[in-house]
Coordinates of C-alpha atoms and ligand atoms in Angstrom, one line a residue:
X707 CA -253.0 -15.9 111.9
X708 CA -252.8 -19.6 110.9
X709 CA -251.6 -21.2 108.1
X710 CA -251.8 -24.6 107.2
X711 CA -251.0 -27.3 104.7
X712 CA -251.9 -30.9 103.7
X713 CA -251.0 -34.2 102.0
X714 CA -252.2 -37.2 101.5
X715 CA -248.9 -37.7 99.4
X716 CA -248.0 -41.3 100.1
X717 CA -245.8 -41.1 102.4
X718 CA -247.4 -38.2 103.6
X719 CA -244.3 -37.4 106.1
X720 CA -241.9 -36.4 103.3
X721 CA -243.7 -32.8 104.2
X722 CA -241.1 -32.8 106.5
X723 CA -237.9 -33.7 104.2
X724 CA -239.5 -31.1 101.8
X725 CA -239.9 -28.3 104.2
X726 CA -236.6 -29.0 105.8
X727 CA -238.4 -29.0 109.5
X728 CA -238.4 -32.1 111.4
X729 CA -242.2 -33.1 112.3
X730 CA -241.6 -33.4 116.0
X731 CA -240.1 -30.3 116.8
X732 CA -241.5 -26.9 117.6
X733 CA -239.5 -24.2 115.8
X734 CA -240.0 -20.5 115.7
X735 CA -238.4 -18.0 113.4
X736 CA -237.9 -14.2 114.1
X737 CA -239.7 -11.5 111.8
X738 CA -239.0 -8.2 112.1
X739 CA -242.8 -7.9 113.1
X740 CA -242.4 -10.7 115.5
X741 CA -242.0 -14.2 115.6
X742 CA -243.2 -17.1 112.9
X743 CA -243.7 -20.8 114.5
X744 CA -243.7 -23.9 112.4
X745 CA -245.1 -27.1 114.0
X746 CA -247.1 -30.1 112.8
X747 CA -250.6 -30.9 114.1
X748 CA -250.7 -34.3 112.5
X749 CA -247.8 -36.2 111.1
X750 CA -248.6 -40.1 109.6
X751 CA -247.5 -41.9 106.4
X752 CA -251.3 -41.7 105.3
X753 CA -252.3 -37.4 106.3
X754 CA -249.0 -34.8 107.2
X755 CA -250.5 -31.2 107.8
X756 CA -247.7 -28.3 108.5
X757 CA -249.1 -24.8 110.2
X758 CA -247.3 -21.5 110.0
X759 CA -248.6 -19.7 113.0
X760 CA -248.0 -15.6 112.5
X761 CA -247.5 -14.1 115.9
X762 CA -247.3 -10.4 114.9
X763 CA -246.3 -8.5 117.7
X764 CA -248.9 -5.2 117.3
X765 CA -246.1 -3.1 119.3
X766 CA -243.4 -3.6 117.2
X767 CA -245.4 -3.0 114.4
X768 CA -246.6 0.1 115.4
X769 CA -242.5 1.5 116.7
X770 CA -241.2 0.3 113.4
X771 CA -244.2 2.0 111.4
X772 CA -244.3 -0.6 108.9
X773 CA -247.5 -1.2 108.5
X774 CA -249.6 1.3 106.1
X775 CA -252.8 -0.2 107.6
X776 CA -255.0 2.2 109.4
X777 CA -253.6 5.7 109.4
X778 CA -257.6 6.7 108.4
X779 CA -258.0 7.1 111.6
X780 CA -256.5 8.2 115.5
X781 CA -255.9 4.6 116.7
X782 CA -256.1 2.8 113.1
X783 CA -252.3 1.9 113.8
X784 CA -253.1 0.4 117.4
X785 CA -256.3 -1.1 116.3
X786 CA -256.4 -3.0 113.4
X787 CA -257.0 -7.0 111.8
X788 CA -252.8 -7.2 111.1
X789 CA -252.5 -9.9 114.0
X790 CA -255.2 -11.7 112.7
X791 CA -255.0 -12.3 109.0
X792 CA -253.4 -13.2 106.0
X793 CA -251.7 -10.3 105.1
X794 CA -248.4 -9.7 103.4
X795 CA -246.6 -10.7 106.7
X796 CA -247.8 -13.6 105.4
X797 CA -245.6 -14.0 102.4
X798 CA -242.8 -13.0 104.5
X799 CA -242.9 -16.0 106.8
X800 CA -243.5 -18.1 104.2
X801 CA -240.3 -17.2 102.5
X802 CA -238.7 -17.0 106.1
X803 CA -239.9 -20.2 107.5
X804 CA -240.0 -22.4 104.4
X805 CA -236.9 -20.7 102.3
X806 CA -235.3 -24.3 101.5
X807 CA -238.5 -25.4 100.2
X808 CA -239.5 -22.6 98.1
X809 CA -235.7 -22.2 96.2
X810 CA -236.3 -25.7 95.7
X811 CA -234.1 -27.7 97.7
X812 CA -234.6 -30.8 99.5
X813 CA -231.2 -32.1 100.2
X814 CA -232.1 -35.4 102.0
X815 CA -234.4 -35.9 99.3
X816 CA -233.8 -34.3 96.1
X817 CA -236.6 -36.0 94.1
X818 CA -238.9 -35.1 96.0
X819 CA -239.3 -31.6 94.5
X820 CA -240.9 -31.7 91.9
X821 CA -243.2 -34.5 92.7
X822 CA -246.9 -33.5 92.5
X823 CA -248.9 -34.1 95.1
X824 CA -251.8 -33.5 96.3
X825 CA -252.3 -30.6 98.5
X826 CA -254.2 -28.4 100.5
X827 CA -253.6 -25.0 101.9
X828 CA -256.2 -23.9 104.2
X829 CA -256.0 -20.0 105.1
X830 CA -257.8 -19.3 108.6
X831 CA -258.5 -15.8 107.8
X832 CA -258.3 -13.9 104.4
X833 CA -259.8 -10.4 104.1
X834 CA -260.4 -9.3 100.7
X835 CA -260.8 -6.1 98.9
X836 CA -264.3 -5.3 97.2
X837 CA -264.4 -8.4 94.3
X838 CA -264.5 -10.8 97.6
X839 CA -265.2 -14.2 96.6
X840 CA -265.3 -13.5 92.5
X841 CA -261.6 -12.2 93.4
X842 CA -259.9 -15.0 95.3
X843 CA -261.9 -17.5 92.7
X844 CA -260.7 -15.3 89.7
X845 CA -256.9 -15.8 90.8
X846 CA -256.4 -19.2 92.1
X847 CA -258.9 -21.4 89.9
X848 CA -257.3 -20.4 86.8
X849 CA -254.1 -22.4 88.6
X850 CA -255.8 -25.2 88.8
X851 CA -257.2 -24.6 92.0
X852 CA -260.3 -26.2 93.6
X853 CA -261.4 -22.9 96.0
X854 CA -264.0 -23.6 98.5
X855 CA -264.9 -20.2 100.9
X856 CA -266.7 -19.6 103.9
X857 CA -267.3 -15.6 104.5
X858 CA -267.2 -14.6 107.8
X859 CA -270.3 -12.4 109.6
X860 CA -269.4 -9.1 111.2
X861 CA -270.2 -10.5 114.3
X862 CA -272.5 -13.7 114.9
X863 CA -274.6 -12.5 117.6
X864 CA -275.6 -9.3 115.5
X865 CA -276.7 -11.2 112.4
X866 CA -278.5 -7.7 110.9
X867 CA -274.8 -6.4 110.6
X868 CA -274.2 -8.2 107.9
X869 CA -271.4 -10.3 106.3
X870 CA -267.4 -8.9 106.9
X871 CA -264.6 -9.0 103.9
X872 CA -263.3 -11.8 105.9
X873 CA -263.0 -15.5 104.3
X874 CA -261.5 -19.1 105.7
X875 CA -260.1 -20.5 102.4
X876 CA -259.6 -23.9 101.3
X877 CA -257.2 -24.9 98.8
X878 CA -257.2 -28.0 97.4
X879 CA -254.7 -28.9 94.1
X880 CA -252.2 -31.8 93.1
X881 CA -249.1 -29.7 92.0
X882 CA -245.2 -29.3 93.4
X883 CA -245.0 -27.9 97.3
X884 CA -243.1 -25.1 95.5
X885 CA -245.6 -24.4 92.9
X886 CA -247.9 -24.0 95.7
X887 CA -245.5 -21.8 97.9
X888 CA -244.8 -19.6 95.1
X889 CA -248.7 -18.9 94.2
X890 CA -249.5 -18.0 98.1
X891 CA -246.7 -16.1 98.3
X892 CA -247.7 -13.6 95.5
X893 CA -251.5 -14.0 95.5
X894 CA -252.1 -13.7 99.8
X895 CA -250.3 -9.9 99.2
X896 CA -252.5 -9.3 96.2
X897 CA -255.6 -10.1 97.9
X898 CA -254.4 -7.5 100.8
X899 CA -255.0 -3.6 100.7
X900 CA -252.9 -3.1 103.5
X901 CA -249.5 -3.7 102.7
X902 CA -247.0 -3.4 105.1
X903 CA -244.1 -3.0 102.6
X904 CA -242.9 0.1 101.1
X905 CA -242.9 -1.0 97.6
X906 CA -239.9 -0.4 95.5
X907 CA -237.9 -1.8 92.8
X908 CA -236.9 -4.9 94.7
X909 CA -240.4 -5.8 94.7
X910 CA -240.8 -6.5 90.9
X911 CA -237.7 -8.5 91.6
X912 CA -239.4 -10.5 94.4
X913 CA -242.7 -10.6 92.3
X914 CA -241.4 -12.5 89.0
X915 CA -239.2 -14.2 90.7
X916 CA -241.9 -16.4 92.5
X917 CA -244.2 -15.6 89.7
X918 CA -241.8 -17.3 87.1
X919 CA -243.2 -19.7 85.1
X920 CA -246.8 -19.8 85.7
X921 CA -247.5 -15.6 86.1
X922 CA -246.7 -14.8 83.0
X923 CA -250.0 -16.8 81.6
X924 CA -252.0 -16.4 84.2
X925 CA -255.2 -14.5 82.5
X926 CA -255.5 -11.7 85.8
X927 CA -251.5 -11.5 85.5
X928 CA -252.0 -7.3 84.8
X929 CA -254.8 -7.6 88.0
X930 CA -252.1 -9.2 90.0
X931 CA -249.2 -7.6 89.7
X932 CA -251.2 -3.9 89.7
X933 CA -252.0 -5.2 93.0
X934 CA -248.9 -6.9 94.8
X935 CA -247.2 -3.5 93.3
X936 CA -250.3 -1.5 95.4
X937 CA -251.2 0.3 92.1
X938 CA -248.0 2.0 91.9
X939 CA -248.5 2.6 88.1
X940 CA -244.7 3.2 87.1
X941 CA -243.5 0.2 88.8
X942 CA -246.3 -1.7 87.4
X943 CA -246.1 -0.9 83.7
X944 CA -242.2 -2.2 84.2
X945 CA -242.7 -5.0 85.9
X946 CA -245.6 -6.2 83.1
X947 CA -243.3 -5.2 80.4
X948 CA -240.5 -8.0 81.9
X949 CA -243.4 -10.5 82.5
X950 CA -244.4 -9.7 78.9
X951 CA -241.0 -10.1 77.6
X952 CA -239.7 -13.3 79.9
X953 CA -240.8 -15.6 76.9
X954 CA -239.2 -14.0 74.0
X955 CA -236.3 -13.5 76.1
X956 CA -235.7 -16.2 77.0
X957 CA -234.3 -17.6 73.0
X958 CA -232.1 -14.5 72.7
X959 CA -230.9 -15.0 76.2
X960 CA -229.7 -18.8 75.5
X961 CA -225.7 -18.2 74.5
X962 CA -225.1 -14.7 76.8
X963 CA -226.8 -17.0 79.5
X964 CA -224.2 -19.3 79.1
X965 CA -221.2 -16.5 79.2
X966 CA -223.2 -14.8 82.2
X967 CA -222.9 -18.3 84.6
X968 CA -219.4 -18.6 84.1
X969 CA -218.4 -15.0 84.6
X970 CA -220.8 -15.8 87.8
X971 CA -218.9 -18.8 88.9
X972 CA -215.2 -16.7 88.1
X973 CA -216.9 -13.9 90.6
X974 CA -218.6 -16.3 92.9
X975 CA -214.9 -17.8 93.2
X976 CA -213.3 -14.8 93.8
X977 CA -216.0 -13.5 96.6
X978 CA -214.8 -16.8 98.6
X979 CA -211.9 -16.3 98.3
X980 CA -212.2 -13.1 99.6
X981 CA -214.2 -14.9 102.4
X982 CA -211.3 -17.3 102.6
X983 CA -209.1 -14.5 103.5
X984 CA -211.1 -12.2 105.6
X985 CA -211.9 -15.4 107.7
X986 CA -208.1 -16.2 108.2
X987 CA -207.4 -12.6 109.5
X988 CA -210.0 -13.5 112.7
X989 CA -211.0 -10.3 112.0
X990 CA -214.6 -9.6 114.0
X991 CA -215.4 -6.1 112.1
X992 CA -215.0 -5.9 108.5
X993 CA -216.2 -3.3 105.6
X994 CA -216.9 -3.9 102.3
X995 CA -215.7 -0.9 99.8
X996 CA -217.5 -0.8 96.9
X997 CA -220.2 -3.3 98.0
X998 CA -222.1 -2.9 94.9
X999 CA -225.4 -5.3 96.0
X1000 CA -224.0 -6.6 98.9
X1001 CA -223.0 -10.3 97.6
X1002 CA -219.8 -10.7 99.8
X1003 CA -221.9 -9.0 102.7
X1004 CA -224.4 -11.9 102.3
X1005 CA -221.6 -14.5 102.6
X1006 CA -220.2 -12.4 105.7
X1007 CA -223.2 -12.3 107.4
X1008 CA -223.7 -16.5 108.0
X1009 CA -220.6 -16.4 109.2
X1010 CA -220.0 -16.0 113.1
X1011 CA -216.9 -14.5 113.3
X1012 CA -218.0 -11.1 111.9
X1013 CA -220.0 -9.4 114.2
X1014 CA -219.5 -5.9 112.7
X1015 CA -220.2 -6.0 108.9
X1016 CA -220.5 -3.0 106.9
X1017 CA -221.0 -2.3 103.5
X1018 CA -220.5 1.3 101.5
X1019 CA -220.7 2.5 98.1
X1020 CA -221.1 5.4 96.0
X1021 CA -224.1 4.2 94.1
X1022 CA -227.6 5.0 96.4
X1023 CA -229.2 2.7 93.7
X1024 CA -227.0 -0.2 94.3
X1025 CA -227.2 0.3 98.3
X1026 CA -231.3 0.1 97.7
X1027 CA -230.1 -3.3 95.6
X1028 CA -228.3 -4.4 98.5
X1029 CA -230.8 -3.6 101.0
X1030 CA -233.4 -5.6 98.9
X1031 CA -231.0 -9.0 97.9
X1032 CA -230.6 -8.9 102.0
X1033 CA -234.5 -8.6 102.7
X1034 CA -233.5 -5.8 104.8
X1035 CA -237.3 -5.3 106.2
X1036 CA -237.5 -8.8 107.1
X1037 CA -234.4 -9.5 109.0
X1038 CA -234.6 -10.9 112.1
X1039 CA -233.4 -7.9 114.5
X1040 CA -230.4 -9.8 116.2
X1041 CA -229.0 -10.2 112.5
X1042 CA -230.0 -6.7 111.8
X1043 CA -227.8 -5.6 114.6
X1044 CA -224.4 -7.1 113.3
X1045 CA -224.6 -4.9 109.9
X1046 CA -225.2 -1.6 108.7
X1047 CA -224.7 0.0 105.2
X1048 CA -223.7 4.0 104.2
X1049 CA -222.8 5.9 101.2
X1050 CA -219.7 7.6 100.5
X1051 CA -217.2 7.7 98.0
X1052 CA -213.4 6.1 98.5
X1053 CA -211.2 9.1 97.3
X1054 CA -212.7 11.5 100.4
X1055 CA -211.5 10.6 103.9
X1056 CA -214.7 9.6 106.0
X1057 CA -214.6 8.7 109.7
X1058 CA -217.2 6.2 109.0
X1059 CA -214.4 4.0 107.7
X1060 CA -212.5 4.2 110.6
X1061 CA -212.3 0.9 113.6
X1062 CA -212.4 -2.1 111.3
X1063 CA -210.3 -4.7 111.6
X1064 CA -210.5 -5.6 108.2
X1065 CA -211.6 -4.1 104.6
X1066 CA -212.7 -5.2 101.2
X1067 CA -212.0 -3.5 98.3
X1068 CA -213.3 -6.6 95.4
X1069 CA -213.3 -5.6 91.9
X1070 CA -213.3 -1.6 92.6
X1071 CA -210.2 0.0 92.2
X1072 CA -210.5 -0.2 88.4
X1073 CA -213.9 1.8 88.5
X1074 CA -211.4 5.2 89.5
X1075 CA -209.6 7.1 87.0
X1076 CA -206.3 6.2 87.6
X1077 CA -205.5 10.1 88.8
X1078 CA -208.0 9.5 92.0
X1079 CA -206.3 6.3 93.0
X1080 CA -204.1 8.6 94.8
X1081 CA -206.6 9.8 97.0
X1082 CA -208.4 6.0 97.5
X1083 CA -204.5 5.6 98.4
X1084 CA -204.9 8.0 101.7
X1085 CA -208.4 7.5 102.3
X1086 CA -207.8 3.8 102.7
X1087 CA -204.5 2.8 104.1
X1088 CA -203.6 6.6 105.8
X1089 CA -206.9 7.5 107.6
X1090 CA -209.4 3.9 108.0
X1091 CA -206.1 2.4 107.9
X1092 CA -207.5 -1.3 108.7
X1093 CA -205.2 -4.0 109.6
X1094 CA -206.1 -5.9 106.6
X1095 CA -207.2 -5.2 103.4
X1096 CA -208.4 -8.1 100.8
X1097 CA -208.2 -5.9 96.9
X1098 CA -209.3 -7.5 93.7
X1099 CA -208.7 -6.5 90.6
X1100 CA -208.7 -7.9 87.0
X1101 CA -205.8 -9.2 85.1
X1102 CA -205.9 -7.5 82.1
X1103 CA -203.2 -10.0 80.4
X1104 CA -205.9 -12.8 81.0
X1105 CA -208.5 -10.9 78.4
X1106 CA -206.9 -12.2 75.2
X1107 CA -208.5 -15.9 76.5
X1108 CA -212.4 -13.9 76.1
X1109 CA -213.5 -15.4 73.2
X1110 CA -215.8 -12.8 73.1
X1111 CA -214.0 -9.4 73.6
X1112 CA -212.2 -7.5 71.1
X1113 CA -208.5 -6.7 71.3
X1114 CA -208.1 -3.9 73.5
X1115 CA -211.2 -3.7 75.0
X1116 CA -211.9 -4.2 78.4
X1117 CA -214.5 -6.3 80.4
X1118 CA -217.2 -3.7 81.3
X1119 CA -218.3 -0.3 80.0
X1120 CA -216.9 1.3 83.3
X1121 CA -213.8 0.1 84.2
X1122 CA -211.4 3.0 83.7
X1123 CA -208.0 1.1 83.5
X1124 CA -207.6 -2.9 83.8
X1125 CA -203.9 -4.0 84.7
X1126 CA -201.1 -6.5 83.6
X1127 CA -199.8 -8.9 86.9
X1128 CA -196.9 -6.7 87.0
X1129 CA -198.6 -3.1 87.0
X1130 CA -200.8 -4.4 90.2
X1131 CA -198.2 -5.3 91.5
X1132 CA -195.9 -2.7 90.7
X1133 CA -198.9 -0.2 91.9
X1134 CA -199.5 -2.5 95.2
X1135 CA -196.0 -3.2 96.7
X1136 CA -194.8 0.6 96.3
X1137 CA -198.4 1.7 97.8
X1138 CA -197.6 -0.7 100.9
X1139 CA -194.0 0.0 101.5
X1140 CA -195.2 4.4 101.3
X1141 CA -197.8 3.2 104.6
X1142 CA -196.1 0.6 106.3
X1143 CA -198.3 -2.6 104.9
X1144 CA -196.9 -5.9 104.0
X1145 CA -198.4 -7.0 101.1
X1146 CA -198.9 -10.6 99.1
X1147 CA -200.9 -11.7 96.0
X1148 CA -202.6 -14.8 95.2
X1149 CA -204.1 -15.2 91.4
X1150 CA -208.0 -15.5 91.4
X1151 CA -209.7 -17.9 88.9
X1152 CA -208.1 -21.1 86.9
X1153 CA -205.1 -20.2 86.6
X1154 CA -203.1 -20.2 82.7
X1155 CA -199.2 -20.7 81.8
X1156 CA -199.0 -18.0 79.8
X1157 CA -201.5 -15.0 81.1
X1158 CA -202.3 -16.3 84.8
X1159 CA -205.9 -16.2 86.4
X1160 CA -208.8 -14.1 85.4
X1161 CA -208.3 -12.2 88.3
X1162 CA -205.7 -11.1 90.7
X1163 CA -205.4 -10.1 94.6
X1164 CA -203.4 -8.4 96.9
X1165 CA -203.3 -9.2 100.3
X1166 CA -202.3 -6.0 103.1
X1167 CA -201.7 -6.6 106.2
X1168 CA -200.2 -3.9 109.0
Ligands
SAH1869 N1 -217.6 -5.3 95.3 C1 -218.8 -5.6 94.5 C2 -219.1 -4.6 93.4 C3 -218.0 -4.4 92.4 S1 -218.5 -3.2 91.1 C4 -218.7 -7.0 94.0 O1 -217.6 -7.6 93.9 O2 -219.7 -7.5 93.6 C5 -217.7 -1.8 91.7 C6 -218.5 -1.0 92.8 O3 -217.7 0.1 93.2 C7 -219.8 -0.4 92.2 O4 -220.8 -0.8 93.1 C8 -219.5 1.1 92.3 O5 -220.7 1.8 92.6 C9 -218.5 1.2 93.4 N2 -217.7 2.4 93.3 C10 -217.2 3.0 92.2 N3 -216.5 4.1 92.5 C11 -216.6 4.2 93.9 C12 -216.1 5.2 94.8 N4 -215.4 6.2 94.4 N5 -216.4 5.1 96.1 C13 -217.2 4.0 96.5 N6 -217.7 3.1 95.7 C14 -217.4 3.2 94.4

């Protein structure tokens, strides 16, 4: 199944700055379906053209019983169009192969972005559900699209047979490369019957995520996202609702937004330096307690060292979270290997937790009632009994500096307890010394005179 895309852009070889792939190499990327390979059949200042070549492996597909396409019939799952057409393995190359491009990043060229230019996408093979041609024509012209088709025959030497669902479609629009990701990323799946995904929650994430700022006023938006969500009704009613909302929203969002980003950056900080830390122990297996949706097991993940990376919670819905922030599905199987994620709960001994070198316990010991930190106590530093373990917690004497929060309140509806500097530590040094840990703290955040950092942590080693 090919892919590919033109410019005339002048120069037409900043293609190559924008995709982030250099136009004289060859380069594959894994899929969990097989591989993806990105090369450039014509690269010159006046005409670049980038394919996507989808080399699905129909084995693999069949083993990890992905693909919903042909259980109609005995060999539907062995014989089937997948290899050969746009389908939603599509939209997971794209994001695979062209990620930088399509989060909009182009750092040898910035600028380049959000130039408009002109471009064309030409689609070898599309099949279509019953609509055909009205269909494709009814979703991308409203874009701005110029849409030119050529349907396929069932088979040219039987002319009586008629004409297939298949089409070659041409492209042709002057708008950002993103833009233009974004819109074949969403639309290529909605065209397609045959999902391979499993839709879920994550999906709606995925869907108005690329869909943000041109789905919400596109006139077949309800047609669109009934379809990418594979007429799962529940999930579709939700994710219009959102798509319905994101204007409105978007004024009584403007001041929390603001609150929400630095909140973000104070965790962002304190998730490298959690990082930080875990890296200096040269620990290779670590596990993540209380990984919520798996944001420290993202950063653990690109980094080498780690080759056993595990992440457990109590919530099954944040695990799904996790699963979905990490494109779980679409992970290429050598990465797939290096981490693995379980539910359980911190105050019953598990054997699960045993055999890691290092644990992470970031922002969770304040979601226990304080009587159960007792058993987190044993569970922890007793039975896994890691040689390190990075905790974070918040410092409640930092709270008076929230402009926001009322006296005596704490930072979210479920922390059960937040603690002063001195009662972590108090808690901390007296835990260690019972099990034989060393233990030292380090403030988390911009640190104040008078209250300390937003956050605190304690450092246990064996
Ligand atoms: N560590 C993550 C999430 C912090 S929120 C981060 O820093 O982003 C706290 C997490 O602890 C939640 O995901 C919650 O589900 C989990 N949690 C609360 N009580 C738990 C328990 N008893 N056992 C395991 N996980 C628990």
């Amino acid at each position: 199944m090919l892919l590919t895309i033109s410019t005339t852009h002048s120069p037409a070889t900043d293609l190559g700055y924008l995709l982030h792939k250099h136009p004289d190499k060859f380069q594959s990327v894994d899929l969990s379906i097989g591989k993806a390979h990105i090369f450039y059949p014509e690269s010159a200042p006046e005409k670049a053209t980038v394919a996507l070549l989808l080399d699905i492996d129909p084995i693999d597909m069949v083993r990890g019983s992905r693909n919903m396409v042909g259980k109609g019939f005995a060999l539907g799952q062995y014989v089937n169009d997948r290899p050969y057409v746009a389908s939603s393995f599509m939209s997971v190359a794209i994001a695979k192969a062209f990620s930088t491009a399509m989060n909009g990043k182009c750092n040898a060229r910035p600028e380049l972005v959000s130039v408009k230019m002109p471009l064309e996408a030409k689609i070898a093979v599309l099949p279509t559900p019953s609509g055909g041609e009205t269909l494709i024509r009814k979703l991308f012209e409203p874009l701005g699209y110029e849409v030119k088709l050529q349907r396929h025959a069932l088979d040219d030497q039987f002319t009586e047979w008629g004409e297939s669902k298949y089409y070659t479609v041409v492209l042709r629009h002057t708008l950002t490369l993103q833009a233009l990701l974004a819109h074949l990323y969403v639309l290529i799946p909605a065209l397609d019957n045959d999902k391979h995904y499993f839709v879920s929650q994550g999906e709606i994430d995925k869907l108005l995520e690329k869909g943000k700022g041109w789905l919400e006023n596109h006139p077949e938006k309800e047609q669109i996202t009934r379809r990418y969500l594979i007429n799962v009704g529940a999930l579709t009613q939700e994710a219009l609702a959102r798509l319905n909302e994101l204007n409105t929203e978007k004024v009584v969002e403007e001041v929390p937004e603001e609150i929400k980003q630095k909140k973000q950056t104070l965790h962002q900080q304190r998730l490298t330096q959690v990082l930080e830390q875990l890296k200096e122990t040269k620990a290779k297996s670590v596990i993540d307690l209380g990984c919520g949706e798996g944001k420290l097991l993202r950063m653990l993940l690109k980094e080498k060292q780690f080759e056993k990376i595990t992440g457990m919670d109590v919530s099954f819905g944040e695990l799904i979270r996790a699963k979905n922030k990490l494109y779980w599905d679409e992970m290429a199987p050598k990465q797939k290997e290096r981490i693995q994620l379980f539910q359980g709960a911190l105050t019953y001994r598990d054997q699960r937790l045993e055999g890691y070198e290092a644990a992470a316990l970031v922002e969770v010991i304040e979601h226990l009632d304080e009587s159960r930190l007792q058993a987190l106590e044993r569970v922890v530093f007793e039975f896994a009994r890691p040689k390190n373990v990075i905790m974070t917690t918040p410092n409640a004497e930092y709270n008076v500096k929230y402009e926001t929060m009322e006296a005596g309140h704490m930072r979210h509806t479920d922390h059960r307890f937040e603690w002063t500097r001195e009662e972590f530590e108090t808690w901390a040094t007296e835990l260690a010394e019972r099990n034989h840990y060393k233990v030292t703290f380090l403030p988390v955040g911009p640190e104040d005179a008078d209250v300390g950092a937003p956050s605190q942590m304690g450092i246990f080693t064996l």
